[in-house]
mmCIF file of C-alpha atoms in Angstrom:
data_model
loop_
_atom_site.group_PDB
_atom_site.id
_atom_site.type_symbol
_atom_site.label_atom_id
_atom_site.label_comp_id
_atom_site.label_asym_id
_atom_site.label_seq_id
_atom_site.Cartn_x
_atom_site.Cartn_y
_atom_site.Cartn_z
ATOM 1 C CA MET A 1 -75.292 -36.423 2.677
ATOM 2 C CA ASN A 2 -73.124 -33.276 3.871
ATOM 3 C CA GLU A 3 -71.589 -30.450 1.767
ATOM 4 C CA ILE A 4 -67.990 -30.485 0.960
ATOM 5 C CA PRO A 5 -65.807 -28.670 3.885
ATOM 6 C CA ALA A 6 -62.766 -27.118 3.211
ATOM 7 C CA GLU A 7 -60.005 -29.049 5.145
ATOM 8 C CA VAL A 8 -62.347 -32.183 3.154
ATOM 9 C CA ALA A 9 -61.648 -30.291 -0.239
ATOM 10 C CA HIS A 10 -58.148 -29.535 0.357
ATOM 11 C CA SER A 11 -57.306 -33.254 1.600
ATOM 12 C CA LEU A 12 -59.299 -34.627 -1.467
ATOM 13 C CA ALA A 13 -57.347 -32.533 -3.911
ATOM 14 C CA GLU A 14 -53.760 -33.377 -2.717
ATOM 15 C CA ALA A 15 -54.488 -37.273 -1.807
ATOM 16 C CA LEU A 16 -56.282 -37.771 -5.255
ATOM 17 C CA CYS A 17 -55.082 -35.093 -7.698
ATOM 18 C CA SER A 18 -53.274 -38.042 -10.173
ATOM 19 C CA VAL A 19 -56.416 -40.021 -9.997
ATOM 20 C CA ALA A 20 -59.012 -37.952 -10.256
ATOM 21 C CA THR A 21 -60.616 -39.171 -12.933
ATOM 22 C CA GLU A 22 -61.120 -42.438 -11.442
ATOM 23 C CA ALA A 23 -62.258 -40.754 -8.394
ATOM 24 C CA SER A 24 -64.694 -38.503 -10.196
ATOM 25 C CA ILE A 25 -65.722 -41.817 -11.866
ATOM 26 C CA LEU A 26 -66.524 -44.030 -8.177
ATOM 27 C CA ALA A 27 -67.784 -41.081 -6.824
ATOM 28 C CA ARG A 28 -70.456 -40.684 -9.392
ATOM 29 C CA GLU A 29 -71.839 -44.520 -9.174
ATOM 30 C CA MET A 30 -71.789 -43.487 -5.641
ATOM 31 C CA GLU A 31 -73.986 -41.289 -6.222
ATOM 32 C CA LEU A 32 -76.339 -43.559 -8.481
ATOM 33 C CA ARG A 33 -76.781 -46.025 -5.454
ATOM 34 C CA PRO A 34 -78.559 -45.712 -2.296
ATOM 35 C CA PRO A 35 -77.197 -46.410 1.088
ATOM 36 C CA GLY A 36 -75.558 -49.999 1.555
ATOM 37 C CA ALA A 37 -76.369 -50.834 -1.835
ATOM 38 C CA VAL A 38 -73.487 -52.555 -3.529
ATOM 39 C CA LEU A 39 -70.790 -50.989 -5.669
ATOM 40 C CA HIS A 40 -68.397 -53.853 -8.211
ATOM 41 C CA VAL A 41 -65.879 -51.469 -8.922
ATOM 42 C CA TRP A 42 -63.663 -53.512 -11.285
ATOM 43 C CA SER A 43 -67.629 -54.764 -12.913
ATOM 44 C CA THR A 44 -69.383 -51.173 -12.841
ATOM 45 C CA ARG A 45 -66.609 -49.375 -15.301
ATOM 46 C CA GLN A 46 -64.390 -51.051 -17.434
ATOM 47 C CA ASP A 47 -62.386 -47.839 -18.083
ATOM 48 C CA LEU A 48 -60.662 -47.564 -14.442
ATOM 49 C CA ARG A 49 -57.189 -47.767 -14.649
ATOM 50 C CA PRO A 50 -56.874 -50.829 -12.059
ATOM 51 C CA HIS A 51 -54.457 -49.044 -9.777
ATOM 52 C CA SER A 52 -55.305 -45.591 -10.078
ATOM 53 C CA ALA A 53 -59.108 -47.307 -8.626
ATOM 54 C CA ALA A 54 -57.733 -49.101 -5.806
ATOM 55 C CA ALA A 55 -56.147 -45.597 -4.262
ATOM 56 C CA VAL A 56 -59.612 -44.156 -4.845
ATOM 57 C CA VAL A 57 -60.821 -47.008 -3.057
ATOM 58 C CA ARG A 58 -58.324 -47.134 -0.230
ATOM 59 C CA ASP A 59 -59.196 -43.332 0.274
ATOM 60 C CA PHE A 60 -63.130 -44.020 0.437
ATOM 61 C CA ARG A 61 -62.919 -46.121 2.811
ATOM 62 C CA ARG A 62 -60.150 -44.854 5.219
ATOM 63 C CA ARG A 63 -62.689 -41.654 5.080
ATOM 64 C CA GLY A 64 -66.012 -43.737 5.762
ATOM 65 C CA TRP A 65 -67.748 -43.174 2.356
ATOM 66 C CA LEU A 66 -67.720 -46.744 1.474
ATOM 67 C CA SER A 67 -67.027 -50.230 3.534
ATOM 68 C CA GLY A 68 -66.440 -53.721 2.482
ATOM 69 C CA GLY A 69 -63.650 -55.733 0.825
ATOM 70 C CA GLY A 70 -60.007 -54.119 0.866
ATOM 71 C CA ASP A 71 -59.714 -55.715 -2.607
ATOM 72 C CA GLY A 72 -62.826 -53.389 -4.335
ATOM 73 C CA SER A 73 -64.832 -56.523 -5.212
ATOM 74 C CA ALA A 74 -67.725 -56.125 -3.027
ATOM 75 C CA LEU A 75 -68.057 -52.966 -1.449
ATOM 76 C CA TYR A 76 -70.921 -50.906 0.279
ATOM 77 C CA THR A 77 -72.014 -47.684 -0.485
ATOM 78 C CA THR A 78 -72.368 -45.626 3.353
ATOM 79 C CA GLY A 79 -74.117 -42.597 2.130
ATOM 80 C CA ALA A 80 -71.608 -40.540 4.103
ATOM 81 C CA ALA A 81 -69.880 -39.291 1.043
ATOM 82 C CA PRO A 82 -70.726 -34.829 0.958
ATOM 83 C CA VAL A 83 -72.765 -33.969 -2.058
ATOM 84 C CA GLY A 84 -71.244 -33.182 -4.839
ATOM 85 C CA LEU A 85 -68.420 -35.198 -4.604
ATOM 86 C CA SER A 86 -68.159 -36.119 -8.636
ATOM 87 C CA ALA A 87 -68.762 -32.898 -9.880
ATOM 88 C CA PHE A 88 -66.228 -32.124 -7.263
ATOM 89 C CA LEU A 89 -63.230 -34.313 -8.427
ATOM 90 C CA GLY A 90 -63.991 -33.842 -11.858
ATOM 91 C CA GLY A 91 -63.416 -30.410 -11.748
ATOM 92 C CA VAL A 92 -59.835 -31.800 -9.844
ATOM 93 C CA ALA A 93 -58.773 -33.864 -12.735
ATOM 94 C CA VAL A 94 -59.155 -30.864 -15.266
ATOM 95 C CA MET A 95 -57.700 -28.701 -13.127
ATOM 96 C CA ALA A 96 -54.742 -31.169 -12.557
ATOM 97 C CA ALA A 97 -54.420 -31.453 -16.376
ATOM 98 C CA ILE A 98 -54.515 -27.903 -17.317
ATOM 99 C CA ARG A 99 -52.641 -26.165 -14.885
ATOM 100 C CA PRO A 100 -49.062 -27.886 -14.476
ATOM 101 C CA GLU A 101 -47.942 -24.465 -12.717
ATOM 102 C CA ALA A 102 -50.433 -24.780 -9.794
ATOM 103 C CA GLY A 103 -48.053 -25.188 -6.864
ATOM 104 C CA THR A 104 -47.010 -21.387 -7.682
ATOM 105 C CA PHE A 105 -50.812 -20.098 -7.190
ATOM 106 C CA GLN A 106 -54.141 -20.987 -5.383
ATOM 107 C CA ALA A 107 -56.871 -18.882 -4.713
ATOM 108 C CA VAL A 108 -58.015 -17.886 -1.166
ATOM 109 C CA VAL A 109 -61.521 -17.257 -0.198
ATOM 110 C CA THR A 110 -63.541 -15.810 2.924
ATOM 111 C CA PRO A 111 -67.548 -17.092 2.310
ATOM 112 C CA PRO A 112 -69.796 -14.826 4.040
ATOM 113 C CA PRO A 113 -71.534 -16.283 7.840
ATOM 114 C CA ASN A 114 -73.909 -19.115 7.366
ATOM 115 C CA PRO A 115 -76.584 -19.505 5.752
ATOM 116 C CA SER A 116 -74.417 -17.793 2.625
ATOM 117 C CA ALA A 117 -76.123 -18.015 -0.900
ATOM 118 C CA PHE A 118 -72.409 -17.436 -2.164
ATOM 119 C CA ALA A 119 -71.434 -20.554 0.448
ATOM 120 C CA LYS A 120 -73.735 -22.666 -0.935
ATOM 121 C CA ALA A 121 -73.454 -21.984 -4.641
ATOM 122 C CA LEU A 122 -69.486 -22.537 -4.135
ATOM 123 C CA GLN A 123 -70.213 -25.961 -3.055
ATOM 124 C CA SER A 124 -71.090 -26.826 -7.226
ATOM 125 C CA THR A 125 -68.431 -25.227 -8.514
ATOM 126 C CA GLY A 126 -65.640 -28.455 -8.282
ATOM 127 C CA MET A 127 -63.126 -27.076 -10.263
ATOM 128 C CA ALA A 128 -62.357 -23.961 -8.346
ATOM 129 C CA ARG A 129 -63.291 -25.610 -4.957
ATOM 130 C CA ALA A 130 -60.501 -28.146 -5.213
ATOM 131 C CA ASP A 131 -58.209 -24.767 -5.314
ATOM 132 C CA LEU A 132 -59.546 -22.758 -2.404
ATOM 133 C CA MET A 133 -57.854 -22.386 1.235
ATOM 134 C CA ASP A 134 -59.153 -19.778 3.847
ATOM 135 C CA THR A 135 -57.903 -15.936 4.237
ATOM 136 C CA ALA A 136 -56.711 -16.328 7.620
ATOM 137 C CA SER A 137 -54.746 -19.880 6.768
ATOM 138 C CA ALA A 138 -52.849 -18.469 3.461
ATOM 139 C CA MET A 139 -51.891 -15.297 5.667
ATOM 140 C CA ARG A 140 -50.198 -17.677 8.358
ATOM 141 C CA GLN A 141 -48.388 -19.635 5.232
ATOM 142 C CA VAL A 142 -47.171 -16.421 4.510
ATOM 143 C CA ALA A 143 -45.961 -15.240 7.941
ATOM 144 C CA SER A 144 -44.446 -18.699 8.543
ATOM 145 C CA ALA A 145 -42.829 -18.861 5.513
ATOM 146 C CA ALA A 146 -40.648 -15.575 6.561
ATOM 147 C CA HIS A 147 -37.353 -15.528 7.437
ATOM 148 C CA ARG A 148 -36.036 -12.107 6.600
ATOM 149 C CA ASP A 149 -39.021 -9.987 6.170
ATOM 150 C CA LEU A 150 -42.825 -9.902 6.383
ATOM 151 C CA VAL A 151 -44.676 -7.076 5.277
ATOM 152 C CA MET A 152 -48.266 -6.445 5.517
ATOM 153 C CA LEU A 153 -50.306 -3.670 4.061
ATOM 154 C CA THR A 154 -54.153 -3.104 4.957
ATOM 155 C CA PRO A 155 -55.487 0.374 4.815
ATOM 156 C CA PHE A 156 -58.296 -0.763 7.672
ATOM 157 C CA ALA A 157 -57.816 -2.423 10.860
ATOM 158 C CA ASN A 158 -59.725 -2.263 14.232
ATOM 159 C CA GLU A 159 -58.731 -4.232 17.252
ATOM 160 C CA GLN A 160 -59.221 -7.876 16.422
ATOM 161 C CA GLY A 161 -57.822 -7.383 13.233
ATOM 162 C CA LEU A 162 -54.886 -5.639 14.460
ATOM 163 C CA SER A 163 -54.411 -8.479 17.464
ATOM 164 C CA PHE A 164 -54.580 -11.226 14.595
ATOM 165 C CA VAL A 165 -51.834 -9.178 12.597
ATOM 166 C CA ALA A 166 -49.847 -9.256 15.866
ATOM 167 C CA ASP A 167 -50.033 -13.081 16.161
ATOM 168 C CA LEU A 168 -49.316 -13.190 12.346
ATOM 169 C CA PHE A 169 -45.948 -11.199 13.561
ATOM 170 C CA GLU A 170 -45.423 -13.584 16.219
ATOM 171 C CA ILE A 171 -45.495 -17.161 14.719
ATOM 172 C CA SER A 172 -42.933 -15.205 12.174
ATOM 173 C CA PRO A 173 -39.319 -16.359 12.053
ATOM 174 C CA ALA A 174 -38.589 -12.917 10.083
ATOM 175 C CA THR A 175 -35.982 -10.672 11.593
ATOM 176 C CA ASN A 176 -37.528 -7.680 9.754
ATOM 177 C CA ARG A 177 -41.182 -6.652 10.505
ATOM 178 C CA THR A 178 -43.181 -3.872 9.006
ATOM 179 C CA LEU A 179 -46.956 -3.260 9.279
ATOM 180 C CA ILE A 180 -48.225 -0.634 6.652
ATOM 181 C CA LEU A 181 -51.694 1.300 7.331
ATOM 182 C CA ARG A 182 -53.924 4.499 7.031
ATOM 183 C CA ALA A 183 -52.689 5.399 9.989
ATOM 184 C CA ARG A 184 -54.263 8.685 10.462
ATOM 185 C CA ASN A 185 -57.580 6.779 9.964
ATOM 186 C CA SER A 186 -59.229 7.510 13.236
ATOM 187 C CA GLY A 187 -60.803 4.368 13.465
ATOM 188 C CA THR A 188 -57.128 2.859 12.775
ATOM 189 C CA ARG A 189 -55.605 5.083 15.119
ATOM 190 C CA ARG A 190 -57.863 4.052 17.848
ATOM 191 C CA ALA A 191 -57.435 0.346 17.433
ATOM 192 C CA LEU A 192 -53.420 0.957 17.150
ATOM 193 C CA GLU A 193 -53.670 2.393 21.109
ATOM 194 C CA GLY A 194 -55.012 -0.814 22.095
ATOM 195 C CA ILE A 195 -52.429 -2.744 20.730
ATOM 196 C CA LYS A 196 -49.149 -0.432 19.886
ATOM 197 C CA ASP A 197 -47.283 -2.123 23.175
ATOM 198 C CA ARG A 198 -47.667 -5.448 21.686
ATOM 199 C CA LEU A 199 -46.290 -4.853 18.950
ATOM 200 C CA ARG A 200 -43.712 -2.998 19.863
ATOM 201 C CA ASP A 201 -42.929 -6.266 22.330
ATOM 202 C CA LEU A 202 -42.350 -8.125 18.422
ATOM 203 C CA ARG A 203 -40.285 -4.846 17.283
ATOM 204 C CA VAL A 204 -42.924 -4.193 14.263
ATOM 205 C CA ARG A 205 -42.125 -1.061 12.743
ATOM 206 C CA VAL A 206 -45.569 0.374 11.884
ATOM 207 C CA LEU A 207 -45.925 3.037 9.131
ATOM 208 C CA ASP A 208 -48.710 4.927 7.334
ATOM 209 C CA TYR A 209 -49.068 5.780 3.686
ATOM 210 C CA VAL A 210 -50.799 8.375 3.365
ATOM 211 C CA LEU A 211 -49.013 11.235 1.769
ATOM 212 C CA ASP A 212 -50.550 14.974 1.854
ATOM 213 C CA LEU A 213 -50.614 16.597 -2.079
ATOM 214 C CA GLY A 214 -52.516 19.644 -1.193
ATOM 215 C CA ASP A 215 -55.832 21.109 -1.491
ATOM 216 C CA GLY A 216 -57.601 18.220 0.446
ATOM 217 C CA ASN A 217 -56.267 15.432 -1.787
ATOM 218 C CA TYR A 218 -53.730 12.850 -0.493
ATOM 219 C CA GLU A 219 -51.905 9.703 -1.738
ATOM 220 C CA THR A 220 -52.379 6.609 -0.696
ATOM 221 C CA PHE A 221 -52.728 2.714 -1.089
ATOM 222 C CA HIS A 222 -56.042 0.462 -0.905
ATOM 223 C CA ALA A 223 -53.829 -2.609 -1.585
ATOM 224 C CA LYS A 224 -54.274 -5.400 0.872
ATOM 225 C CA VAL A 225 -50.381 -7.732 0.711
ATOM 226 C CA VAL A 226 -48.867 -9.914 3.099
ATOM 227 C CA LEU A 227 -45.571 -10.401 1.951
ATOM 228 C CA ALA A 228 -42.811 -12.919 2.939
ATOM 229 C CA ASP A 229 -39.133 -12.116 1.711
ATOM 230 C CA GLU A 230 -39.652 -12.371 -2.090
ATOM 231 C CA GLN A 231 -40.612 -16.159 -2.107
ATOM 232 C CA MET A 232 -44.208 -16.035 -1.063
ATOM 233 C CA ALA A 233 -47.395 -13.475 -1.114
ATOM 234 C CA TYR A 234 -51.431 -13.094 -0.029
ATOM 235 C CA VAL A 235 -52.884 -10.464 -2.412
ATOM 236 C CA GLY A 236 -56.718 -10.190 -1.923
ATOM 237 C CA SER A 237 -59.646 -7.679 -0.859
ATOM 238 C CA ALA A 238 -59.326 -8.890 2.761
ATOM 239 C CA ASN A 239 -58.245 -5.864 5.258
ATOM 240 C CA MET A 240 -57.509 -6.563 8.823
ATOM 241 C CA LEU A 241 -61.259 -5.753 10.228
ATOM 242 C CA HIS A 242 -62.791 -8.876 12.098
ATOM 243 C CA TYR A 243 -66.592 -7.974 12.876
ATOM 244 C CA ALA A 244 -69.583 -10.320 11.677
ATOM 245 C CA ARG A 245 -70.338 -9.383 8.278
ATOM 246 C CA ASN A 246 -72.100 -10.613 5.304
ATOM 247 C CA SER A 247 -69.386 -10.137 2.632
ATOM 248 C CA MET A 248 -67.059 -12.135 0.909
ATOM 249 C CA GLU A 249 -63.363 -11.831 0.547
ATOM 250 C CA LEU A 250 -61.145 -12.752 -2.154
ATOM 251 C CA GLY A 251 -57.541 -13.275 -3.119
ATOM 252 C CA VAL A 252 -54.485 -15.213 -4.083
ATOM 253 C CA LEU A 253 -51.754 -16.793 -2.820
ATOM 254 C CA LEU A 254 -48.117 -17.185 -4.517
ATOM 255 C CA ARG A 255 -45.199 -18.801 -4.247
ATOM 256 C CA GLY A 256 -42.015 -18.051 -6.146
ATOM 257 C CA ARG A 257 -42.429 -16.695 -9.744
ATOM 258 C CA GLY A 258 -44.394 -13.798 -10.301
ATOM 259 C CA THR A 259 -44.023 -13.063 -5.969
ATOM 260 C CA ASP A 260 -41.194 -10.346 -6.939
ATOM 261 C CA VAL A 261 -43.226 -8.201 -8.432
ATOM 262 C CA ILE A 262 -45.232 -7.817 -6.135
ATOM 263 C CA ALA A 263 -42.306 -7.005 -3.533
ATOM 264 C CA ALA A 264 -41.492 -4.393 -5.670
ATOM 265 C CA ALA A 265 -44.541 -2.799 -5.121
ATOM 266 C CA VAL A 266 -44.248 -3.481 -1.452
ATOM 267 C CA ARG A 267 -40.855 -2.126 -1.019
ATOM 268 C CA ALA A 268 -41.568 1.019 -3.355
ATOM 269 C CA ALA A 269 -44.945 1.900 -0.429
ATOM 270 C CA GLU A 270 -42.498 1.131 2.723
ATOM 271 C CA ARG A 271 -39.756 3.806 0.841
ATOM 272 C CA CYS A 272 -43.205 6.305 0.699
ATOM 273 C CA ALA A 273 -44.706 5.569 3.732
ATOM 274 C CA ILE A 274 -44.242 7.768 6.824
ATOM 275 C CA GLU A 275 -43.033 6.231 10.734
ATOM 276 C CA LEU A 276 -46.102 6.366 12.596
ATOM 277 C CA GLN A 277 -44.279 8.870 15.365
ATOM 278 C CA SER A 278 -44.091 11.507 13.073
ATOM 279 C CA VAL A 279 -48.020 11.513 11.858
ATOM 280 C CA SER A 280 -49.907 14.243 13.703
ATOM 281 C CA PRO A 281 -52.771 12.243 15.347
ATOM 282 C CA ASP A 282 -55.669 14.978 15.188
ATOM 283 C CA VAL A 283 -55.226 14.508 10.950
ATOM 284 C CA HIS A 284 -58.265 12.158 10.015
ATOM 285 C CA ILE A 285 -59.518 11.024 6.323
#
């Protein structure tokens, strides 16, 4: 038996959200039986809603977790269902019952590379696992949703990260494209040298938000945001730094209500920032 992959978690939550209670019950019955055992759905649990249970059976058969009669009268476990399926689906059922606003919020995570204690522990948290997507996918969704303005804030970036930034701008239909950095950071400046021509071709305006306050003090930012118009935003911990590292990134994907507040903060940061051309390259932070 395998752990629940991210794409399977998403498809389960989407397909079975309205029948997650029945799905959790059937998954538990499957877990109690060895591969090849008979599962008589209708006689096993009298508390199953027949129509909902039938929908779960169809889904599980399509995924190869059950085999046998489509009417549910004589099904067989295959042993292919992932570990922790019933707990995960129970979490989906709870989430569906208490979160009517779920369409406006989604958690975003990048686990550390395997083997990862965090990734392993996450598999057992069915409720949370149902609503997670990976960071890169979240950012791509935001970039694709921008029609007027796409703004990215990242304090730190390296060459690989800025290449990903350029990819996001490239897939976006946005007409106004802005990247805000701590561009006076020496590592970020070196990374920009390798990508500046591509950013220019993509009509990306690059800004530096580091304001010298004198006496060695400065005003800057640590927020990480990707904003599409005022309708969708990623807000989280992920800088545009791509390398093998043992760190977990966590954020949220907002749609609709609440995004306008994030947009106001981003617009303020834009007004504070300075065009990259006016930044002295020998000033480092």
